[in-house]
CSV table of C-alpha atoms and ligand atoms in Angstrom, one decimal:
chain,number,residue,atom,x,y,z
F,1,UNK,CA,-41.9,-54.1,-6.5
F,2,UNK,CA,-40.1,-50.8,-6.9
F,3,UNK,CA,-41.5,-48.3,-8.7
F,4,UNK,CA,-38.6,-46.5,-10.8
F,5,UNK,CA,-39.3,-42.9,-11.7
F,6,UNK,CA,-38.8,-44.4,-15.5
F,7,UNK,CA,-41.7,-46.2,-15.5
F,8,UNK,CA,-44.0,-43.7,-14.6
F,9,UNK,CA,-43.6,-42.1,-17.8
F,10,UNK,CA,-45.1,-43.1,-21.2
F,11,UNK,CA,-42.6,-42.0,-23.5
F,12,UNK,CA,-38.4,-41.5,-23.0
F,13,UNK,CA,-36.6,-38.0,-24.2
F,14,UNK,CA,-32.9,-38.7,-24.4
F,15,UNK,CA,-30.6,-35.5,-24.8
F,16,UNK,CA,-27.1,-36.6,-25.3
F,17,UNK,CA,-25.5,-33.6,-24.0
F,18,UNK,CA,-21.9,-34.8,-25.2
F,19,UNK,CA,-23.1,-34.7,-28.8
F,20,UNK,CA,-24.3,-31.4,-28.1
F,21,UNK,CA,-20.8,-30.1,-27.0
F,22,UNK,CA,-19.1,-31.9,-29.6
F,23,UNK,CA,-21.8,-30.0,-31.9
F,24,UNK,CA,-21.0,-26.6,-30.1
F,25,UNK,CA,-16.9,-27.3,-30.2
F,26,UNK,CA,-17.1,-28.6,-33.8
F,27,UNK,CA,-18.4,-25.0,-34.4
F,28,UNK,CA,-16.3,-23.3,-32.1
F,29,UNK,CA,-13.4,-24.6,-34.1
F,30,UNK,CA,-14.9,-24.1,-37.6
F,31,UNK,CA,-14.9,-19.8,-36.3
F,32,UNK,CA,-11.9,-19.4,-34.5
F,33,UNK,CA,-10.8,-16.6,-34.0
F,34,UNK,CA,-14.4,-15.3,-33.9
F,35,UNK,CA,-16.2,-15.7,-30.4
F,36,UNK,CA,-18.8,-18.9,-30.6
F,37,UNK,CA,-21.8,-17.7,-28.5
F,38,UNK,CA,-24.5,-20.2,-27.9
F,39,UNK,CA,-28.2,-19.5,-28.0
F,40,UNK,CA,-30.4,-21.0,-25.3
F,41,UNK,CA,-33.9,-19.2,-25.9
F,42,UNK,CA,-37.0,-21.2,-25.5
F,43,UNK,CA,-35.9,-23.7,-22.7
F,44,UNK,CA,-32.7,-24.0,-25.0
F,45,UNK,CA,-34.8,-25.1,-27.8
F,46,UNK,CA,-36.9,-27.0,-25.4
F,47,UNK,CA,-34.0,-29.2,-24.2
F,48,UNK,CA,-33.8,-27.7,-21.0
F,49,UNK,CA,-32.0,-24.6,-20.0
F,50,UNK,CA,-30.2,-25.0,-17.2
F,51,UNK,CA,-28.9,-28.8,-18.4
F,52,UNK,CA,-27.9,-27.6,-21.7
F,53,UNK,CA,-26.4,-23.8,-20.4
F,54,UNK,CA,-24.4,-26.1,-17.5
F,55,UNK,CA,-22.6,-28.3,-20.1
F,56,UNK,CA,-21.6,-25.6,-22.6
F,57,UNK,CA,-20.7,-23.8,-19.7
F,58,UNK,CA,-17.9,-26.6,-18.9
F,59,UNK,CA,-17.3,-26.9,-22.6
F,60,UNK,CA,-16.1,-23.0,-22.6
F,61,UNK,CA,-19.0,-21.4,-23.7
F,62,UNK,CA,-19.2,-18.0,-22.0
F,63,UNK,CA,-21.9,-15.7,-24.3
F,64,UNK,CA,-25.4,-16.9,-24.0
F,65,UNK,CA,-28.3,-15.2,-26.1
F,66,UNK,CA,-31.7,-15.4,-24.6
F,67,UNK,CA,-35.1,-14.3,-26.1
F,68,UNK,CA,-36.7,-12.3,-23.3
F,69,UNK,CA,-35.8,-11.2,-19.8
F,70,UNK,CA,-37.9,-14.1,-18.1
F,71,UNK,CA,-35.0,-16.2,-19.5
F,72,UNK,CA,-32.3,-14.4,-18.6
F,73,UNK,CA,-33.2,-14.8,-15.3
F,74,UNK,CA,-33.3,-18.2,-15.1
F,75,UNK,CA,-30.2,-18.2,-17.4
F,76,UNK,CA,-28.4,-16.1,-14.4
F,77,UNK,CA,-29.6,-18.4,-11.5
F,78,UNK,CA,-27.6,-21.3,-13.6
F,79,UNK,CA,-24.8,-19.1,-15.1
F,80,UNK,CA,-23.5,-16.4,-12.2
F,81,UNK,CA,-20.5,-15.2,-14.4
F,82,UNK,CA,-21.9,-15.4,-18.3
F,83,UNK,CA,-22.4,-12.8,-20.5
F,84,UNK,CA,-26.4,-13.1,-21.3
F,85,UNK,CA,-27.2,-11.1,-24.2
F,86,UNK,CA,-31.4,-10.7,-23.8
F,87,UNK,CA,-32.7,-10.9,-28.0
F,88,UNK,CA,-36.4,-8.9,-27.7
F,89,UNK,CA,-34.5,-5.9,-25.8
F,90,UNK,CA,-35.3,-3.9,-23.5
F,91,UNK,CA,-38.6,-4.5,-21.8
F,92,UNK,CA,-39.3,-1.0,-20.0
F,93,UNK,CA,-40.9,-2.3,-16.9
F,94,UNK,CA,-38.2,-3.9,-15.5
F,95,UNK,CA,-35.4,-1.9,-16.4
F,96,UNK,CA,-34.2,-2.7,-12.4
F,97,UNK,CA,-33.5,-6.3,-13.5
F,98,UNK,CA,-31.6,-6.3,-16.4
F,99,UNK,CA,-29.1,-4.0,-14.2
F,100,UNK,CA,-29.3,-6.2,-11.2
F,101,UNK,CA,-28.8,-9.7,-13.1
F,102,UNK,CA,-26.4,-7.6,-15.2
F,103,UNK,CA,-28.1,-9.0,-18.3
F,104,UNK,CA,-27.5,-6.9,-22.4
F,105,UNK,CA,-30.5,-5.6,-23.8
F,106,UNK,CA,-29.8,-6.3,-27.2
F,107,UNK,CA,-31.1,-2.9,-28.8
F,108,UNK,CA,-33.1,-2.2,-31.9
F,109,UNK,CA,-35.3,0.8,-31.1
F,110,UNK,CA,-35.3,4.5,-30.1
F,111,UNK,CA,-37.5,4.1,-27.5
F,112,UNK,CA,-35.5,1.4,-26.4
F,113,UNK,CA,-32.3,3.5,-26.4
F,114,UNK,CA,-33.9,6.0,-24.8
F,115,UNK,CA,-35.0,4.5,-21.9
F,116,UNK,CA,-31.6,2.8,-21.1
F,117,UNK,CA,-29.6,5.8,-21.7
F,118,UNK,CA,-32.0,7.3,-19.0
F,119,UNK,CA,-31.5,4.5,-16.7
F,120,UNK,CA,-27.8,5.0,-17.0
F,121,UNK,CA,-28.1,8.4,-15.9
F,122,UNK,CA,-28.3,6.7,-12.7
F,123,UNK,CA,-25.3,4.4,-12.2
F,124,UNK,CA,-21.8,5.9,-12.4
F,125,UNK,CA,-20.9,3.4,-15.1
F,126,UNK,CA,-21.9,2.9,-18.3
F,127,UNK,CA,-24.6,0.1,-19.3
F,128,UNK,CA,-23.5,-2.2,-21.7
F,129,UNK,CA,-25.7,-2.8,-24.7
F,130,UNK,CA,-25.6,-4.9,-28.1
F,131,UNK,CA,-27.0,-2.7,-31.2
F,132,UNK,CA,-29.6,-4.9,-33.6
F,133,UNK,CA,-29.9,-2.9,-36.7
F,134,UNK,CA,-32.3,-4.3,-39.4
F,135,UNK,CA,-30.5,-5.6,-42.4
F,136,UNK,CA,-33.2,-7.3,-44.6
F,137,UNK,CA,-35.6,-8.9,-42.2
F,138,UNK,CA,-37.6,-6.4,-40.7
F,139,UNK,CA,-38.6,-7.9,-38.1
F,140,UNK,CA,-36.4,-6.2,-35.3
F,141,UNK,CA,-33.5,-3.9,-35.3
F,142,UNK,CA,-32.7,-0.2,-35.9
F,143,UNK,CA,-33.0,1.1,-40.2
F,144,UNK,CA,-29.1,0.6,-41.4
F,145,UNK,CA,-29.3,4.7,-42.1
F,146,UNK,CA,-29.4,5.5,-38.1
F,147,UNK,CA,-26.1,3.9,-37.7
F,148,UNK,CA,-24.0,6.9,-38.1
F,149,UNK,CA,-26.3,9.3,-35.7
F,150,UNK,CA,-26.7,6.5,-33.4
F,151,UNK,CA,-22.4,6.0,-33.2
F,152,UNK,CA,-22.2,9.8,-32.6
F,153,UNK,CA,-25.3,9.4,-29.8
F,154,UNK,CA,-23.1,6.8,-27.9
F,155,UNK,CA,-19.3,8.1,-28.4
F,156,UNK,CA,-18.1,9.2,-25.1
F,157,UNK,CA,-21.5,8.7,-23.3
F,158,UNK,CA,-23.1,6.1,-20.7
F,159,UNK,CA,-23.8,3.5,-22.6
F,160,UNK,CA,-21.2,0.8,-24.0
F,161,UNK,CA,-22.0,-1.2,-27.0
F,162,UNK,CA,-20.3,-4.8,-26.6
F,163,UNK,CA,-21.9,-6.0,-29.9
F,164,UNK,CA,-23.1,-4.4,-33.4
F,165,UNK,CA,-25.4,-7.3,-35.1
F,166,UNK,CA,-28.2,-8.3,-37.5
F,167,UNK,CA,-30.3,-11.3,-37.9
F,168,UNK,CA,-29.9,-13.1,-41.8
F,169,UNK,CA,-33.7,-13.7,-43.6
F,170,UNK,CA,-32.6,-17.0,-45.8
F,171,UNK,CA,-29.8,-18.4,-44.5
F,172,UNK,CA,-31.8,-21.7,-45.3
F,173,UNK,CA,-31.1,-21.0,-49.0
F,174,UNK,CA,-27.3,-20.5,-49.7
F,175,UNK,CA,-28.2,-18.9,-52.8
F,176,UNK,CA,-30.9,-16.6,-51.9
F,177,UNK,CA,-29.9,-12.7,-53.1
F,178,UNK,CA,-31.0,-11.1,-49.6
F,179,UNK,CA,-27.7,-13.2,-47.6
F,180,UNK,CA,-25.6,-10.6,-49.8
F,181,UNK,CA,-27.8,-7.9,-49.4
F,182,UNK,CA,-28.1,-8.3,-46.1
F,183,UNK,CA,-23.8,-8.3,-45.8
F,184,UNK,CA,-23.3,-5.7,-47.5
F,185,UNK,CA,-25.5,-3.8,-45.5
F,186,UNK,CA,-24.2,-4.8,-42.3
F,187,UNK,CA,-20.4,-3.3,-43.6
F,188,UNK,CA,-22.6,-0.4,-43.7
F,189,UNK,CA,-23.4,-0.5,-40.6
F,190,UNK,CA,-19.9,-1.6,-39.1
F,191,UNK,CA,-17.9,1.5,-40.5
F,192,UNK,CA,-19.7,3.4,-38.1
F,193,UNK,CA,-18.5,1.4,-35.1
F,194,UNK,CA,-15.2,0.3,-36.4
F,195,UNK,CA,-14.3,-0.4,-32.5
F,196,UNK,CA,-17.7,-2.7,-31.6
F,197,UNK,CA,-17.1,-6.1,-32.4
F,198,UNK,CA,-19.6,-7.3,-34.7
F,199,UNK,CA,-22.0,-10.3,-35.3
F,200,UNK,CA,-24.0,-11.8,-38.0
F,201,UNK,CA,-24.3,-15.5,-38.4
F,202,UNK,CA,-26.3,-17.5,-37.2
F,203,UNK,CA,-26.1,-21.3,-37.6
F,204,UNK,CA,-26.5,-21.2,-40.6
F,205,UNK,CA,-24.6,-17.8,-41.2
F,206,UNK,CA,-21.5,-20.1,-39.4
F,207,UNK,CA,-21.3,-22.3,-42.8
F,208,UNK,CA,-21.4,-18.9,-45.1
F,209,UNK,CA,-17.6,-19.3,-44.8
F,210,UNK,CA,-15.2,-17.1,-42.9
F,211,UNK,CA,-16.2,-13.6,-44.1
F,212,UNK,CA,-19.5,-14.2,-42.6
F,213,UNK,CA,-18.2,-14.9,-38.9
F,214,UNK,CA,-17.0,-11.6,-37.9
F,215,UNK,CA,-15.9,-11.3,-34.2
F,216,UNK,CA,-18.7,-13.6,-32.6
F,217,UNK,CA,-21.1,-16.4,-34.0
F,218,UNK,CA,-24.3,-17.6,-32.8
F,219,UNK,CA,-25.7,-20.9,-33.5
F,220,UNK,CA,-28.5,-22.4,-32.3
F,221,UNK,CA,-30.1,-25.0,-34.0
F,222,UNK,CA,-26.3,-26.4,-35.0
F,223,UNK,CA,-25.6,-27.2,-31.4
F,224,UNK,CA,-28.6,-29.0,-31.0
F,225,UNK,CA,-28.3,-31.3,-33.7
F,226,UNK,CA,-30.9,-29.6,-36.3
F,227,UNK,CA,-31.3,-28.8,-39.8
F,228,UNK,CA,-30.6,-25.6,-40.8
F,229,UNK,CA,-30.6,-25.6,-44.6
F,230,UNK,CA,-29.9,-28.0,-47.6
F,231,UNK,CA,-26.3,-29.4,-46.7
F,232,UNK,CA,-26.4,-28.4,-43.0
F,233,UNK,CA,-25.8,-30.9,-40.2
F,234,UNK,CA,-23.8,-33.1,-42.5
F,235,UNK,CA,-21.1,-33.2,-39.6
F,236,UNK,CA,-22.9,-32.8,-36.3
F,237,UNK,CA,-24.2,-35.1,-34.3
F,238,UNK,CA,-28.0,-35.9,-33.4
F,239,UNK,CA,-29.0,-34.7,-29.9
F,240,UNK,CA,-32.6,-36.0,-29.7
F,241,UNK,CA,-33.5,-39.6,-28.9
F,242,UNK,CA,-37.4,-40.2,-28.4
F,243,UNK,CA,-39.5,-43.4,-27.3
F,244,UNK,CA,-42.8,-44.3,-26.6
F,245,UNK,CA,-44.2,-47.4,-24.9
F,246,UNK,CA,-46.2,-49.4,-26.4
F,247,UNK,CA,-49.4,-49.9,-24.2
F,248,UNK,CA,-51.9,-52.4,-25.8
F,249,UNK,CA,-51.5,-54.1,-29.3
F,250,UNK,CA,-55.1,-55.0,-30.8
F,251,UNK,CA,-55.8,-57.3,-33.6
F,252,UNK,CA,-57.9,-55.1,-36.2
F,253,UNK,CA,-60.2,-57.0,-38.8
F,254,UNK,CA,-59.6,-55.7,-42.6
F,255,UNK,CA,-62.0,-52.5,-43.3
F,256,UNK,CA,-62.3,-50.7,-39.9
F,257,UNK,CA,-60.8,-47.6,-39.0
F,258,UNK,CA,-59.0,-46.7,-36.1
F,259,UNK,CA,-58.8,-43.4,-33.8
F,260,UNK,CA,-61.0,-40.5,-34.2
F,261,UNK,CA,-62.6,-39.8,-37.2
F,262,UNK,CA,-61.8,-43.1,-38.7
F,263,UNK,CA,-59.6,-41.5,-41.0
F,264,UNK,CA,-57.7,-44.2,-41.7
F,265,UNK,CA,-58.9,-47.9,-42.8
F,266,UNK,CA,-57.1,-51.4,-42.4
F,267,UNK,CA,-56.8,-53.0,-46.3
F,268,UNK,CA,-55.4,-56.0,-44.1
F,269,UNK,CA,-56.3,-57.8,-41.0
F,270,UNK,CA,-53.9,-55.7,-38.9
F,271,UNK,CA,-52.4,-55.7,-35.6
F,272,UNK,CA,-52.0,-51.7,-34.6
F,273,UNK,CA,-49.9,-51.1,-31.4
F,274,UNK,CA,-51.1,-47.9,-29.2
F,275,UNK,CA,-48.1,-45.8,-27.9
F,276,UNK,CA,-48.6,-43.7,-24.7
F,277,UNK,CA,-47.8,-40.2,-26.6
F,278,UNK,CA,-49.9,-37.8,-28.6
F,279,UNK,CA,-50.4,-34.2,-29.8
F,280,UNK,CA,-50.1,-33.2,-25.9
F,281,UNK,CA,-46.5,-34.4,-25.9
F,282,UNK,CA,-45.0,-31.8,-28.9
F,283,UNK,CA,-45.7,-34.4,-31.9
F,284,UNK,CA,-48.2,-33.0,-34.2
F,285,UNK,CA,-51.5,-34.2,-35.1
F,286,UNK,CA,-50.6,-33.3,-38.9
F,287,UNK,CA,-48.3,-36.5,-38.3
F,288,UNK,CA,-51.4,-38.6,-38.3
F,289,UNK,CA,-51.8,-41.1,-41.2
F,290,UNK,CA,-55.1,-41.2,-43.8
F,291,UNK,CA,-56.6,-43.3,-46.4
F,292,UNK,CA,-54.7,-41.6,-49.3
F,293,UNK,CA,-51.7,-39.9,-47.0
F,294,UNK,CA,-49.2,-41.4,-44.6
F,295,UNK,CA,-47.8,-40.0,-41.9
F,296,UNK,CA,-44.8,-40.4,-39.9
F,297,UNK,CA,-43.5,-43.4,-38.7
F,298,UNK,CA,-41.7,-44.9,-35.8
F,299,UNK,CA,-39.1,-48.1,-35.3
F,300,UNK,CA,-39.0,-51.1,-33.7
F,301,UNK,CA,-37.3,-54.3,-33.8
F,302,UNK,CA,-35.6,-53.2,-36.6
F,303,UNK,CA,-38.5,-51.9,-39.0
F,304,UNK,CA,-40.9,-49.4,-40.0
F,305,UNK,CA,-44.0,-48.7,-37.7
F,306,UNK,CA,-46.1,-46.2,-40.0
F,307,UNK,CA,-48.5,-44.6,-37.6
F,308,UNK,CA,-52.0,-45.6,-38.3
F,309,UNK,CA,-55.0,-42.9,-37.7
F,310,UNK,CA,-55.2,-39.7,-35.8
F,311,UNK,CA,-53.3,-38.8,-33.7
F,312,UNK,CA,-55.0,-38.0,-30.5
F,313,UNK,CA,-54.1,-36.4,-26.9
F,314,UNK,CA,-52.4,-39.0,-25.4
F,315,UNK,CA,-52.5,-41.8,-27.9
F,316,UNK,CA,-51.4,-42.6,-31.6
F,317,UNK,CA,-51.7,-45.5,-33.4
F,318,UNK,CA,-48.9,-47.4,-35.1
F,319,UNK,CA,-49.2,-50.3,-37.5
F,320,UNK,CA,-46.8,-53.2,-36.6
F,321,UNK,CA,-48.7,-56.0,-39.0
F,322,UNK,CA,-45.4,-56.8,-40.3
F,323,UNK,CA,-43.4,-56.4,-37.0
F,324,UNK,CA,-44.3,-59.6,-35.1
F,325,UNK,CA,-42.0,-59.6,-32.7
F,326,UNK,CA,-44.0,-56.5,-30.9
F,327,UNK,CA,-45.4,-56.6,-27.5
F,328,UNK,CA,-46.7,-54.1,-25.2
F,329,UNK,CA,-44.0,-52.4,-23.0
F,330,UNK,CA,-41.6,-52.0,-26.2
F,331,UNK,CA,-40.7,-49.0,-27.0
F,332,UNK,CA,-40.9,-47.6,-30.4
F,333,UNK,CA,-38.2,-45.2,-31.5
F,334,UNK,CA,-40.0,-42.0,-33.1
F,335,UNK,CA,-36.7,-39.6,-33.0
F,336,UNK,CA,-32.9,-41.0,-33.1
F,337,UNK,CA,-30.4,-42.9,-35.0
F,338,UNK,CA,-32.9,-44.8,-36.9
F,339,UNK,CA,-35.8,-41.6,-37.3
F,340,UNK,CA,-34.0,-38.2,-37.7
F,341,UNK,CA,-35.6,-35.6,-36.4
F,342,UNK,CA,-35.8,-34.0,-39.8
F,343,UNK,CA,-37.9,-36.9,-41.0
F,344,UNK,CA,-39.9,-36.0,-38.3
F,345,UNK,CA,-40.2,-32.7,-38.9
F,346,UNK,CA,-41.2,-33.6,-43.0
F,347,UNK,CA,-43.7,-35.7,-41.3
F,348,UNK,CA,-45.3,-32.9,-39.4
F,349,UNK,CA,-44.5,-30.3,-42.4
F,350,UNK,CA,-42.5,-28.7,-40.3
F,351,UNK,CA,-38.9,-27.2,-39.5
F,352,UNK,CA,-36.6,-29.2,-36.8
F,353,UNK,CA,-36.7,-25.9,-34.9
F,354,UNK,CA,-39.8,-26.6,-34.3
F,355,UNK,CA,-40.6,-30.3,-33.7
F,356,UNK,CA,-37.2,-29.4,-30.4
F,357,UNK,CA,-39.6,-26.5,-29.1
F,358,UNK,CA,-43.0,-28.3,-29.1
F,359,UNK,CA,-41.5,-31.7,-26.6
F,360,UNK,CA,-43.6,-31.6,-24.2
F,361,UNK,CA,-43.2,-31.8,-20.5
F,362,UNK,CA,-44.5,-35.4,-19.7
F,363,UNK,CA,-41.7,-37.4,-20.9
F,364,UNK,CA,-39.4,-38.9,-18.7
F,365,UNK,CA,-36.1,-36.7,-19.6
F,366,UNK,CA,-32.4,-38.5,-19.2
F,367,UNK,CA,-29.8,-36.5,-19.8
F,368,UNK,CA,-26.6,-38.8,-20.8
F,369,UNK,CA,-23.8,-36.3,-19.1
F,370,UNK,CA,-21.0,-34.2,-21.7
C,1,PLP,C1,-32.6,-17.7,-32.7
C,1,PLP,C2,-31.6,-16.8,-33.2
C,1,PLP,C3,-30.3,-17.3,-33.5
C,1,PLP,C4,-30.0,-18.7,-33.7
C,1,PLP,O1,-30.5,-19.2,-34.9
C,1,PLP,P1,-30.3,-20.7,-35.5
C,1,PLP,O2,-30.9,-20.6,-36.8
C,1,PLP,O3,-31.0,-21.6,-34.5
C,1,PLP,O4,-28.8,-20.9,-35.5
C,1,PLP,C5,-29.3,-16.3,-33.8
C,1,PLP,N1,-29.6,-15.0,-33.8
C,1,PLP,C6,-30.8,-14.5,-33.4
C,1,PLP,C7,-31.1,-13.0,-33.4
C,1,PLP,C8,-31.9,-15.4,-33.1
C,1,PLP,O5,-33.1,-14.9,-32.9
């Protein structure tokens, strides 16, 4: 018997990279004139980099936002002609490669500014750089009141600014006073670099309307199928398909409890399935079910499977009681068409953003090609 590479595997990640390109065009469309970037930072939301960076790639994508030089490079080995914009700036102890992969420190800092105008005393053209000024967040970015001494700093000097941007606090809540703070800060900021084109949505900035888009966009969570905030994702497609195998099914008497901690008790003589997946793969232990609080729940056979008990490592328990058609070797569907991912991520009282950038590394990944 042949062993397929499938099989080795207990649980299937399925990234549908054509939905993610239709997710990433949709956008595109929805900004135009504006640039649409695309941000690819933490594996590209834990999808994988190069897979996900090669399709959009094809699909016209040509600016790429990373979060730290490690990235970039990586990024660059995939990408030899994109723009890679590198979020957490300019690390100073490697200076060397962000001019030798030719990757943009996206500035927020003087000592950050500093250091590159320094290292651009060396070339005999000017370093390109993005400006982050803080509009609301703080978190990273120059104070909106050094914009004008920082325009003067740069005019005529060695160091080109390709982008002017900020980073919105609550674009999860349309509503939230800060997303006009926040803009009318950033006009601020942009009449002292009338000719740097500017940038200020993110994915959820993108469905702020027009006047938020500016000259370039960048969504992340948008392309990659995820929630963003209370009406978001209404029109793009899911990315995510996950499946676990179902290893043994046991037949559980009424009143014992199952996985550690016996935290949860059969009312019923039950039959609870074991999938080869746990808390090592990405999903959650706060997913587990307990007497008094369920947890998430997978599909099968066209039903509910509520998981049953901790879950552990490499295991979780789901209860299939009602599901008799289930066998070992099936595979229960925990993310995709019939479990969104943001039911997952309620289930682990978390955001989608997350639930993308905690899959772990032991599933067997298809990707079905753009
Ligand atoms: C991560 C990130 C984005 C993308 O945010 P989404 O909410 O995923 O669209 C955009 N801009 C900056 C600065 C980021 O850090």
């Amino acid at each position: 018997m042949t062993i397929v590479p499938e099989h080795l595997e207990g649980a299937r990640l399925t990234i549908d990279l054509g939905a993610l390109v239709a997710n990433w065009r949709q956008l595109a469309e929805m900004v135009a004139p504006a640039t649409c970037s695309a941000i690819v930072k933490a594996n590209a939301y834990g999808l994988g980099l190069e897979e996900v960076a090669g399709a959009l790639w094809e699909a016209g994508a040509r600016v790429y936002f990373v979060a730290v030089p490690e990235e970039a490079v990586r990024l660059r080995a995939a990408l030899p002609r994109a723009t890679i914009y590198v979020l957490g700036g300019l690390f100073p102890d490697c200076l060397d490669a962000y001019t030798e992969f030719d990757f943009v420190p996206v500035i927020g800092s003087e000592p950050e500014l500093r250091n590159w105008e320094r290292h651009a005393e060396t070339f005999s053209r000017p370093l390109p750089l993005a400006l982050h000024f803080d509009t609301g967040m703080n978190r990273l970015g120059f104070a909106v009141e050094k914009a004008r001494d920082i325009a003067d700093r740069l005019r005529g000097g060695r160091l080109d600014p390709l982008l002017v941007m900020t980073h919105i606090a609550c674009g999860d809540t349309p509503g939230h006073p800060l997303n006009q703070l926040q803009k009318t800060r950033f006009e601020t900021v942009r009449q002292s670099f009338p000719l740097v084109p500017a940038s200020f949505a993110n994915s959820a900035g993108v469905f702020m309307g027009p006047d938020a888009h500016y000259d370039l966009v960048r969504p992340g969570i948008a392309v990659y199928g995820g929630r963003f905030g209370p009406r978001a994702g209404d029109h793009l497609r899911p990315v995510v398909t996950l499946e676990a195998r179902i290893l043994q099914i046991r037949d559980v008497n009424a009143g014992e409890g199952v996985g550690y901690g016996a935290r949860q008790t059969t009312t019923r003589p039950s039959r609870i399935a074991i999938l080869a997946l746990g808390y090592a793969d990405g999903f959650h232990r706060i997913a587990s079910g307990s007497d008094g609080k369920p947890g998430a729940s997978g599909f099968l056979h066209g039903r509910t499977a509520p998981f049953f008990g901790r879950i552990s490592m490499d295991l979780a328990a789901v209860d299939v009681t009602d599901i008799p058609q289930a066998q070992p070797g099936d595979e229960v569907e925990l993310i995709g068409p019939n479990r969104p991912l943001a039911q997952a991520a309620d289930a682990m009282q978390t955001i989608d953003y997350e639930v993308l950038t905690s899959l772990g590394l032991r599933y067997h990944r298809t990707y079905i090609s753009a």
